[in-house]
PDB file of C-alpha atoms in Angstrom:
ATOM      1  CA  UNK A   1       0.000   0.000   0.000  1.00  0.00           C
ATOM      2  CA  UNK A   2       1.233   3.490  -0.857  1.00  0.00           C
ATOM      3  CA  UNK A   3       2.088   5.808   2.005  1.00  0.00           C
ATOM      4  CA  UNK A   4      -1.200   6.997   3.494  1.00  0.00           C
ATOM      5  CA  UNK A   5      -1.411  10.798   3.585  1.00  0.00           C
ATOM      6  CA  UNK A   6      -4.686  11.114   5.494  1.00  0.00           C
ATOM      7  CA  UNK A   7      -7.596   9.225   7.001  1.00  0.00           C
ATOM      8  CA  UNK A   8     -11.120  10.612   6.745  1.00  0.00           C
ATOM      9  CA  UNK A   9     -13.152   9.273   9.673  1.00  0.00           C
ATOM     10  CA  UNK A  10     -16.922   9.215   9.836  1.00  0.00           C
ATOM     11  CA  UNK A  11     -18.378  10.200  13.225  1.00  0.00           C
ATOM     12  CA  UNK A  12     -21.640   8.435  14.141  1.00  0.00           C
ATOM     13  CA  UNK A  13     -21.162   4.681  14.416  1.00  0.00           C
ATOM     14  CA  UNK A  14     -17.477   4.796  13.470  1.00  0.00           C
ATOM     15  CA  UNK A  15     -15.631   6.625  16.265  1.00  0.00           C
ATOM     16  CA  UNK A  16     -18.507   6.401  18.762  1.00  0.00           C
ATOM     17  CA  UNK A  17     -22.251   6.393  19.234  1.00  0.00           C
ATOM     18  CA  UNK A  18     -24.354   3.892  17.316  1.00  0.00           C
ATOM     19  CA  UNK A  19     -26.419   3.864  14.125  1.00  0.00           C
ATOM     20  CA  UNK A  20     -28.306   7.025  15.120  1.00  0.00           C
ATOM     21  CA  UNK A  21     -27.174  10.633  15.508  1.00  0.00           C
ATOM     22  CA  UNK A  22     -26.197  11.837  18.947  1.00  0.00           C
ATOM     23  CA  UNK A  23     -25.602  15.565  19.208  1.00  0.00           C
ATOM     24  CA  UNK A  24     -22.547  17.095  20.871  1.00  0.00           C
ATOM     25  CA  UNK A  25     -22.805  16.682  24.626  1.00  0.00           C
ATOM     26  CA  UNK A  26     -24.679  13.378  24.183  1.00  0.00           C
ATOM     27  CA  UNK A  27     -22.112  11.654  21.949  1.00  0.00           C
ATOM     28  CA  UNK A  28     -19.770   9.084  23.479  1.00  0.00           C
ATOM     29  CA  UNK A  29     -16.533   7.992  21.846  1.00  0.00           C
ATOM     30  CA  UNK A  30     -15.835   4.277  21.665  1.00  0.00           C
ATOM     31  CA  UNK A  31     -13.076   3.141  24.037  1.00  0.00           C
ATOM     32  CA  UNK A  32      -9.686   3.877  22.425  1.00  0.00           C
ATOM     33  CA  UNK A  33     -10.999   6.176  19.637  1.00  0.00           C
ATOM     34  CA  UNK A  34      -9.090   9.179  20.993  1.00  0.00           C
ATOM     35  CA  UNK A  35      -5.908   7.088  21.302  1.00  0.00           C
ATOM     36  CA  UNK A  36      -6.369   5.664  17.788  1.00  0.00           C
ATOM     37  CA  UNK A  37      -6.655   9.144  16.276  1.00  0.00           C
ATOM     38  CA  UNK A  38      -3.433  10.046  18.119  1.00  0.00           C
ATOM     39  CA  UNK A  39      -1.671   6.871  16.890  1.00  0.00           C
ATOM     40  CA  UNK A  40      -2.456   7.694  13.273  1.00  0.00           C
ATOM     41  CA  UNK A  41      -1.126  11.235  13.741  1.00  0.00           C
ATOM     42  CA  UNK A  42       2.033   9.941  15.484  1.00  0.00           C
ATOM     43  CA  UNK A  43       2.637   7.876  12.331  1.00  0.00           C
ATOM     44  CA  UNK A  44       2.565  10.974  10.126  1.00  0.00           C
ATOM     45  CA  UNK A  45      -1.009  10.507   8.911  1.00  0.00           C
ATOM     46  CA  UNK A  46      -3.394  13.465   8.982  1.00  0.00           C
ATOM     47  CA  UNK A  47      -6.779  12.613  10.508  1.00  0.00           C
ATOM     48  CA  UNK A  48      -9.936  14.381   9.415  1.00  0.00           C
ATOM     49  CA  UNK A  49     -13.535  14.094  10.513  1.00  0.00           C
ATOM     50  CA  UNK A  50     -16.082  13.991   7.704  1.00  0.00           C
ATOM     51  CA  UNK A  51     -19.685  13.740   8.724  1.00  0.00           C
ATOM     52  CA  UNK A  52     -23.224  14.345   7.490  1.00  0.00           C
ATOM     53  CA  UNK A  53     -25.117  16.294  10.163  1.00  0.00           C
ATOM     54  CA  UNK A  54     -28.575  17.282   8.861  1.00  0.00           C
ATOM     55  CA  UNK A  55     -29.626  18.232  12.395  1.00  0.00           C
ATOM     56  CA  UNK A  56     -27.666  21.456  11.923  1.00  0.00           C
ATOM     57  CA  UNK A  57     -30.035  22.644   9.180  1.00  0.00           C
ATOM     58  CA  UNK A  58     -32.955  21.576  11.384  1.00  0.00           C
ATOM     59  CA  UNK A  59     -31.711  23.748  14.270  1.00  0.00           C
ATOM     60  CA  UNK A  60     -30.917  20.784  16.577  1.00  0.00           C
ATOM     61  CA  UNK A  61     -27.218  21.739  16.895  1.00  0.00           C
ATOM     62  CA  UNK A  62     -24.762  24.201  15.399  1.00  0.00           C
ATOM     63  CA  UNK A  63     -21.682  23.720  13.255  1.00  0.00           C
ATOM     64  CA  UNK A  64     -19.734  25.338  16.122  1.00  0.00           C
ATOM     65  CA  UNK A  65     -21.013  22.641  18.543  1.00  0.00           C
ATOM     66  CA  UNK A  66     -19.695  19.895  16.259  1.00  0.00           C
ATOM     67  CA  UNK A  67     -16.390  21.671  15.556  1.00  0.00           C
ATOM     68  CA  UNK A  68     -15.773  22.146  19.283  1.00  0.00           C
ATOM     69  CA  UNK A  69     -16.507  18.476  20.028  1.00  0.00           C
ATOM     70  CA  UNK A  70     -14.512  17.058  17.105  1.00  0.00           C
ATOM     71  CA  UNK A  71     -11.536  19.354  17.807  1.00  0.00           C
ATOM     72  CA  UNK A  72     -11.412  17.940  21.358  1.00  0.00           C
ATOM     73  CA  UNK A  73     -11.196  14.439  19.849  1.00  0.00           C
ATOM     74  CA  UNK A  74      -7.920  15.441  18.162  1.00  0.00           C
ATOM     75  CA  UNK A  75      -8.846  15.798  14.485  1.00  0.00           C
ATOM     76  CA  UNK A  76      -6.481  17.795  12.276  1.00  0.00           C
ATOM     77  CA  UNK A  77      -9.431  19.242  10.376  1.00  0.00           C
ATOM     78  CA  UNK A  78     -13.188  18.854  10.299  1.00  0.00           C
ATOM     79  CA  UNK A  79     -15.495  18.607   7.303  1.00  0.00           C
ATOM     80  CA  UNK A  80     -19.234  18.747   8.012  1.00  0.00           C
ATOM     81  CA  UNK A  81     -22.219  18.619   5.701  1.00  0.00           C
ATOM     82  CA  UNK A  82     -24.974  20.528   7.535  1.00  0.00           C
ATOM     83  CA  UNK A  83     -27.597  19.932   4.849  1.00  0.00           C
ATOM     84  CA  UNK A  84     -30.806  17.921   4.896  1.00  0.00           C
ATOM     85  CA  UNK A  85     -31.184  14.654   2.995  1.00  0.00           C
ATOM     86  CA  UNK A  86     -33.214  16.374   0.250  1.00  0.00           C
ATOM     87  CA  UNK A  87     -31.013  19.474  -0.154  1.00  0.00           C
ATOM     88  CA  UNK A  88     -29.111  19.446  -3.412  1.00  0.00           C
ATOM     89  CA  UNK A  89     -25.637  20.077  -2.002  1.00  0.00           C
ATOM     90  CA  UNK A  90     -22.302  18.746  -3.229  1.00  0.00           C
ATOM     91  CA  UNK A  91     -21.019  17.767   0.212  1.00  0.00           C
ATOM     92  CA  UNK A  92     -23.536  15.254   1.596  1.00  0.00           C
ATOM     93  CA  UNK A  93     -22.210  11.707   1.429  1.00  0.00           C
ATOM     94  CA  UNK A  94     -22.340   9.744  -0.850  1.00  0.00           C
ATOM     95  CA  UNK A  95     -21.282  12.877  -2.772  1.00  0.00           C
ATOM     96  CA  UNK A  96     -17.589  13.726  -2.632  1.00  0.00           C
ATOM     97  CA  UNK A  97     -17.538  17.412  -1.678  1.00  0.00           C
ATOM     98  CA  UNK A  98     -16.027  16.966   1.786  1.00  0.00           C
ATOM     99  CA  UNK A  99     -13.283  14.680   0.445  1.00  0.00           C
ATOM    100  CA  UNK A 100     -12.494  17.019  -2.455  1.00  0.00           C
ATOM    101  CA  UNK A 101     -12.390  20.024  -0.120  1.00  0.00           C
ATOM    102  CA  UNK A 102     -10.036  18.181   2.231  1.00  0.00           C
ATOM    103  CA  UNK A 103      -7.750  17.182  -0.627  1.00  0.00           C
ATOM    104  CA  UNK A 104      -7.602  20.716  -1.996  1.00  0.00           C
ATOM    105  CA  UNK A 105      -7.107  22.387   1.385  1.00  0.00           C
ATOM    106  CA  UNK A 106      -4.355  19.976   2.504  1.00  0.00           C
ATOM    107  CA  UNK A 107      -2.795  19.271  -0.924  1.00  0.00           C
ATOM    108  CA  UNK A 108      -3.565  15.533  -0.820  1.00  0.00           C
ATOM    109  CA  UNK A 109      -3.777  12.868  -3.482  1.00  0.00           C
ATOM    110  CA  UNK A 110      -7.065  11.125  -2.640  1.00  0.00           C
ATOM    111  CA  UNK A 111      -5.799   7.770  -3.918  1.00  0.00           C
ATOM    112  CA  UNK A 112      -3.338   7.970  -0.974  1.00  0.00           C
ATOM    113  CA  UNK A 113      -6.136   8.585   1.536  1.00  0.00           C
ATOM    114  CA  UNK A 114      -8.368   6.192   3.444  1.00  0.00           C
ATOM    115  CA  UNK A 115     -12.025   6.606   4.357  1.00  0.00           C
ATOM    116  CA  UNK A 116     -13.217   4.709   7.427  1.00  0.00           C
ATOM    117  CA  UNK A 117     -16.971   4.581   7.874  1.00  0.00           C
ATOM    118  CA  UNK A 118     -19.897   2.407   8.869  1.00  0.00           C
ATOM    119  CA  UNK A 119     -22.413   3.342   6.166  1.00  0.00           C
ATOM    120  CA  UNK A 120     -22.812   2.544   2.486  1.00  0.00           C
ATOM    121  CA  UNK A 121     -22.705   6.302   1.808  1.00  0.00           C
ATOM    122  CA  UNK A 122     -19.185   6.550   3.311  1.00  0.00           C
ATOM    123  CA  UNK A 123     -17.977   3.721   1.080  1.00  0.00           C
ATOM    124  CA  UNK A 124     -19.654   5.093  -2.043  1.00  0.00           C
ATOM    125  CA  UNK A 125     -18.199   8.587  -1.471  1.00  0.00           C
ATOM    126  CA  UNK A 126     -14.745   7.055  -0.976  1.00  0.00           C
ATOM    127  CA  UNK A 127     -15.104   5.011  -4.153  1.00  0.00           C
ATOM    128  CA  UNK A 128     -16.191   8.019  -6.239  1.00  0.00           C
ATOM    129  CA  UNK A 129     -13.205  10.007  -4.913  1.00  0.00           C
ATOM    130  CA  UNK A 130     -10.748   7.132  -5.515  1.00  0.00           C
ATOM    131  CA  UNK A 131      -9.886   6.728  -1.812  1.00  0.00           C
ATOM    132  CA  UNK A 132      -9.103   3.463  -0.088  1.00  0.00           C
ATOM    133  CA  UNK A 133     -12.168   2.141   1.721  1.00  0.00           C
ATOM    134  CA  UNK A 134     -12.558   0.533   5.144  1.00  0.00           C
ATOM    135  CA  UNK A 135     -16.026  -0.405   6.359  1.00  0.00           C
ATOM    136  CA  UNK A 136     -16.332  -0.915  10.113  1.00  0.00           C
ATOM    137  CA  UNK A 137     -18.994  -3.279  11.421  1.00  0.00           C
ATOM    138  CA  UNK A 138     -19.878  -0.926  14.283  1.00  0.00           C
ATOM    139  CA  UNK A 139     -22.849   1.459  14.017  1.00  0.00           C
ATOM    140  CA  UNK A 140     -24.649   0.765  10.735  1.00  0.00           C
ATOM    141  CA  UNK A 141     -21.810  -1.393   9.372  1.00  0.00           C
ATOM    142  CA  UNK A 142     -23.704  -4.666   9.455  1.00  0.00           C
ATOM    143  CA  UNK A 143     -26.725  -3.143   7.697  1.00  0.00           C
ATOM    144  CA  UNK A 144     -24.368  -1.717   5.026  1.00  0.00           C
ATOM    145  CA  UNK A 145     -23.374  -5.328   4.354  1.00  0.00           C
ATOM    146  CA  UNK A 146     -26.953  -6.650   4.387  1.00  0.00           C
ATOM    147  CA  UNK A 147     -29.942  -4.448   3.514  1.00  0.00           C
ATOM    148  CA  UNK A 148     -27.826  -1.769   1.776  1.00  0.00           C
ATOM    149  CA  UNK A 149     -25.420  -4.188   0.084  1.00  0.00           C
ATOM    150  CA  UNK A 150     -26.879  -3.552  -3.400  1.00  0.00           C
ATOM    151  CA  UNK A 151     -25.619   0.044  -3.215  1.00  0.00           C
ATOM    152  CA  UNK A 152     -21.988  -1.029  -2.708  1.00  0.00           C
ATOM    153  CA  UNK A 153     -21.828  -4.567  -4.153  1.00  0.00           C
ATOM    154  CA  UNK A 154     -19.710  -3.489  -7.136  1.00  0.00           C
ATOM    155  CA  UNK A 155     -17.181  -1.576  -5.017  1.00  0.00           C
ATOM    156  CA  UNK A 156     -13.923  -3.205  -4.002  1.00  0.00           C
ATOM    157  CA  UNK A 157     -13.644  -2.467  -0.288  1.00  0.00           C
ATOM    158  CA  UNK A 158     -10.008  -2.777   0.794  1.00  0.00           C
ATOM    159  CA  UNK A 159     -10.906  -3.984   4.293  1.00  0.00           C
ATOM    160  CA  UNK A 160     -13.956  -4.814   6.379  1.00  0.00           C
ATOM    161  CA  UNK A 161     -13.001  -4.198   9.996  1.00  0.00           C
ATOM    162  CA  UNK A 162     -14.575  -5.384  13.211  1.00  0.00           C
ATOM    163  CA  UNK A 163     -14.185  -1.885  14.673  1.00  0.00           C
ATOM    164  CA  UNK A 164     -11.975   1.199  14.601  1.00  0.00           C
ATOM    165  CA  UNK A 165      -9.174  -0.601  16.482  1.00  0.00           C
ATOM    166  CA  UNK A 166      -9.080  -3.276  13.759  1.00  0.00           C
ATOM    167  CA  UNK A 167      -9.202  -0.634  10.991  1.00  0.00           C
ATOM    168  CA  UNK A 168      -6.343   1.468  12.399  1.00  0.00           C
ATOM    169  CA  UNK A 169      -4.212  -1.623  13.081  1.00  0.00           C
ATOM    170  CA  UNK A 170      -4.779  -2.715   9.461  1.00  0.00           C
ATOM    171  CA  UNK A 171      -3.589   0.683   8.172  1.00  0.00           C
ATOM    172  CA  UNK A 172      -0.561   0.928  10.442  1.00  0.00           C
ATOM    173  CA  UNK A 173       0.527  -2.655   9.717  1.00  0.00           C
ATOM    174  CA  UNK A 174       0.592  -1.843   6.005  1.00  0.00           C
ATOM    175  CA  UNK A 175       2.551   1.378   6.583  1.00  0.00           C
ATOM    176  CA  UNK A 176       5.404  -0.317   8.452  1.00  0.00           C
TER     177      UNK A 176
END
């Protein structure tokens, strides 16, 4: 595997929480998520949050609330889609806007980046942007492999991980 420049991490179901949205103040990281973000960074890999948060456009939380929370988790940068499901934006996963913005801002080659997520939309966005793809079985990961499998069945997923620990270990093993 080429040297990984950055990892784009989904929030809900990937680094904590479950298959539903929990707003800042109610969101709990999985054990070791903070340490795993730090381990990636210690290995010279930038770590970005990229998350769909339609509750922002519904007034349930603010972008500032999410930025404050995600900054505390140790992310190098944060990319948030605040739009509703039916808004025609370019950033909401499975669209690639957040990944493209991250690549432009940080001068990255997306084929040298990894997306880790639990939903079919994370994997599809990663595929469209030519990133490496890791699906975690936490959160909505199992449903991505069952009821939503048709949406990603033609995508070569580099790794299906039990959880974030497994995903990060897989990346770091291949970087050594």
